GROMACS .gro file of C-alpha atoms in nm:
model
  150
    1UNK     CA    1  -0.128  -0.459  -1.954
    2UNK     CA    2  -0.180  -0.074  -2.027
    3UNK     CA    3  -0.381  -0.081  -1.732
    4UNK     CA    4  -0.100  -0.231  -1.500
    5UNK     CA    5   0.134   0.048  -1.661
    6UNK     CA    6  -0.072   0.335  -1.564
    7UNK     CA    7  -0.170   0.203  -1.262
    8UNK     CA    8   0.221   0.198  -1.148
    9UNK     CA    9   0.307   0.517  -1.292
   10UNK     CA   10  -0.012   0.654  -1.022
   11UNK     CA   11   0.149   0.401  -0.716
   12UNK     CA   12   0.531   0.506  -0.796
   13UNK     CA   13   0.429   0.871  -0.872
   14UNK     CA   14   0.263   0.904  -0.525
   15UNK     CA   15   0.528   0.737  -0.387
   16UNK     CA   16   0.754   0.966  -0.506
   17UNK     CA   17   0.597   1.304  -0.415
   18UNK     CA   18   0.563   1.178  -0.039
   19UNK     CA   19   0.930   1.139  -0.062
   20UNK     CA   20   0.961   1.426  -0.206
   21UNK     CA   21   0.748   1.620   0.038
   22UNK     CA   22   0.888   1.426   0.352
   23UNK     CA   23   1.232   1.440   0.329
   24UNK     CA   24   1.121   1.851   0.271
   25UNK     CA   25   0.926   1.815   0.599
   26UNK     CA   26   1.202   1.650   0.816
   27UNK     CA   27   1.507   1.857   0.761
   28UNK     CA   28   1.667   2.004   1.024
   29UNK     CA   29   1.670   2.370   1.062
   30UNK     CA   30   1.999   2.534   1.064
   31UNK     CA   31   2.015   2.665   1.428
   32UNK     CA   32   2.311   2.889   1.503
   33UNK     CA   33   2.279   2.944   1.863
   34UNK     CA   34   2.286   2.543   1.961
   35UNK     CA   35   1.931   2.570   2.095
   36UNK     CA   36   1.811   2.269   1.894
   37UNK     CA   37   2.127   2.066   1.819
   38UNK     CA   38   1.993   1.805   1.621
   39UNK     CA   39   2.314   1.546   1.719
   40UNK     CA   40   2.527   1.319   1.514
   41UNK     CA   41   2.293   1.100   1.375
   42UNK     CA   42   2.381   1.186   1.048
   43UNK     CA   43   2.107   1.255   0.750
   44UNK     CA   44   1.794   1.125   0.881
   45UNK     CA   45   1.562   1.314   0.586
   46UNK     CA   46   1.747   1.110   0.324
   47UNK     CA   47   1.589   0.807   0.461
   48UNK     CA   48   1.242   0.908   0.270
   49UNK     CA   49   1.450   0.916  -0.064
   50UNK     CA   50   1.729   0.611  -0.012
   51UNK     CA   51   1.488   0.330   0.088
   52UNK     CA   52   1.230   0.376  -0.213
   53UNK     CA   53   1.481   0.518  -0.458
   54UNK     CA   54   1.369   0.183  -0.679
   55UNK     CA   55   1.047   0.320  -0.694
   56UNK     CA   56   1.164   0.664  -0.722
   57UNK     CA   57   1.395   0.589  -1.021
   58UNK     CA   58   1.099   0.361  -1.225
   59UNK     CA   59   0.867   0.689  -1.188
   60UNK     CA   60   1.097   0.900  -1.395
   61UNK     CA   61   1.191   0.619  -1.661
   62UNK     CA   62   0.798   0.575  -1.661
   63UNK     CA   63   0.713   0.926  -1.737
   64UNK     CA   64   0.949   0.910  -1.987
   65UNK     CA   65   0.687   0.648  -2.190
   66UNK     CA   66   0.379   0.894  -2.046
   67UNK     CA   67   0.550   1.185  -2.214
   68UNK     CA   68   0.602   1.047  -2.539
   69UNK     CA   69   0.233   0.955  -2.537
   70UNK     CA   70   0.176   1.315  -2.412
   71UNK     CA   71   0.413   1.415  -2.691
   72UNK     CA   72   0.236   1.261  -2.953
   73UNK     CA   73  -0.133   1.370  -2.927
   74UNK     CA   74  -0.001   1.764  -3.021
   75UNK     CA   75   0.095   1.933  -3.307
   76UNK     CA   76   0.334   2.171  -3.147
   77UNK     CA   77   0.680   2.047  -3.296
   78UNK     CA   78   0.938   1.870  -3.149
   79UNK     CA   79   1.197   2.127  -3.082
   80UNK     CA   80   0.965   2.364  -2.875
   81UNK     CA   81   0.900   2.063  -2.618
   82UNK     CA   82   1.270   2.009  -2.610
   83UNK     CA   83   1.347   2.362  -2.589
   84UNK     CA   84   1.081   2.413  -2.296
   85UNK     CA   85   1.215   2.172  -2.133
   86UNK     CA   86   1.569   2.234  -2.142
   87UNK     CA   87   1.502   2.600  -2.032
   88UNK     CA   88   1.324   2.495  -1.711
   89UNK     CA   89   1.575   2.262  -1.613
   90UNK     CA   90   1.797   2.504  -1.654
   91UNK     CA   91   1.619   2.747  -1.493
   92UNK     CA   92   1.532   2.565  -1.199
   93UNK     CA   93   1.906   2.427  -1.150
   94UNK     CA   94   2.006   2.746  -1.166
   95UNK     CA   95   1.806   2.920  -0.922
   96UNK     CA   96   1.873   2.588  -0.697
   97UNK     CA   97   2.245   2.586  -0.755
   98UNK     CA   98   2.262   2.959  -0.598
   99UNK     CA   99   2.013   2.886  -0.310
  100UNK     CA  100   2.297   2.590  -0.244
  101UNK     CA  101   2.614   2.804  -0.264
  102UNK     CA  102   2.454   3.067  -0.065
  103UNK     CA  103   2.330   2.836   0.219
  104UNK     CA  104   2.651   2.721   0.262
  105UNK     CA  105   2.824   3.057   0.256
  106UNK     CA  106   2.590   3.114   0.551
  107UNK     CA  107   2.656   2.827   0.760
  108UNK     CA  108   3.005   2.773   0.673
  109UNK     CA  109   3.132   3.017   0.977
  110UNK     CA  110   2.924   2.868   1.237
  111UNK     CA  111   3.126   2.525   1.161
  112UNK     CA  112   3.474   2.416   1.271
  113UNK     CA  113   3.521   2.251   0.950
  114UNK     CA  114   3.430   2.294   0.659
  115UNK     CA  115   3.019   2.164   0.509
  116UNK     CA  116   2.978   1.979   0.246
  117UNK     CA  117   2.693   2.092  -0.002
  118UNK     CA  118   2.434   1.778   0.122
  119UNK     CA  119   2.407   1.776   0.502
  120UNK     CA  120   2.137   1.772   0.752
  121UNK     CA  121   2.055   2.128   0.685
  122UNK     CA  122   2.034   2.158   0.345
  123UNK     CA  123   1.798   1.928   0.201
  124UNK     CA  124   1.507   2.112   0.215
  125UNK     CA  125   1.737   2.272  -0.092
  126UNK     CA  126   1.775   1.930  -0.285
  127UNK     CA  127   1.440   1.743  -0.229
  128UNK     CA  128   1.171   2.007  -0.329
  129UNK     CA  129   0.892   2.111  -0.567
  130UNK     CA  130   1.123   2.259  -0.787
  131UNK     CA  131   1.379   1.985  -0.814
  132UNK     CA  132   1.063   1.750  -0.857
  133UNK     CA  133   0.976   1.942  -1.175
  134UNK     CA  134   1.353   1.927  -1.310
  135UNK     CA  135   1.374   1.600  -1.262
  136UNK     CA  136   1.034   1.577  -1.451
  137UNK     CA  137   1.185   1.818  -1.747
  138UNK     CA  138   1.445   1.590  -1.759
  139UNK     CA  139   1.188   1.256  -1.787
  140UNK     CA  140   1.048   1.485  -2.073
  141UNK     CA  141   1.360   1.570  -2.279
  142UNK     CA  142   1.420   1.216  -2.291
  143UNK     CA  143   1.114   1.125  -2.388
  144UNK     CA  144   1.213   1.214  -2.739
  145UNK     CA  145   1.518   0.994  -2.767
  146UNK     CA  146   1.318   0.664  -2.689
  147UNK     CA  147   1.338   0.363  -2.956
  148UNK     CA  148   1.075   0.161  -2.837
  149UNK     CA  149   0.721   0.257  -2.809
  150UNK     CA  150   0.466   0.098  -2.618
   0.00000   0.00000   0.00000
């Protein structure tokens, strides 16, 4: 059974990087002369996230399991995990939130209306290394606050 468990955690965790790294790969640049108007067809990078979000979503709740393992084989205390943890999400958020706001300060005047935070351009700002790793922090500041241990 532990061998099943790890061996998803691998499967779901590759799963979820090559999400990750696609929907990177496939957004649309933000062209403001109209050279390479993309069209209307919507979002097409979120497709790499929405169709295996299951598998996306049971990666994170697993690590949460993998980091309480992780958690338990050092002596460092409690507190310094949580408080490593918490500072690189916050961090990271951070640093992403201003990229965000920024990017669509930018593009903003090129628009008729306004744009909304998660459009075509902009998801090479939500789907990245960095907001892999935050979501991981977050995995790991859970971690502490499970009941059950396998």
């Amino acid at each position: 059974m532990r061998f099943l468990f790890w061996l998803s955690v691998i499967v779901s965790g590759i799963v979820s990087v090559v999400c990750f790294a696609f929907t990177n790969m496939t957004t649309t640049s933000f062209d403001p002369t109209g050279v390479n108007f993309v069209g209307g067809n919507g979002n097409p990078g979120l497709m790499f996230v929405m169709f295996p979000m299951l598998i996306i979503l049971y990666f994170f709740f697993a690590m949460m399991f993998v980091f309480e393992k992780f958690h338990g084989r050092f002596l460092v205390k409690r507190k310094l995990f949580q408080a490593c943890y918490a500072g690189m999400f916050v961090l990271i958020s951070g640093i992403t939130i201003y990229r965000i706001v920024s990017f669509r300060n930018e593009i903003n005047p090129y628009f008729e209306y306004e744009i909304s935070y998660l459009n075509p351009f902009s998801n090479h700002l939500f789907f990245n290394f960095w907001t892999f790793i935050a979501c991981l922090c977050v995995s790991g500041f859970c971690s502490f606050y499970l009941k059950k241990r396998i």
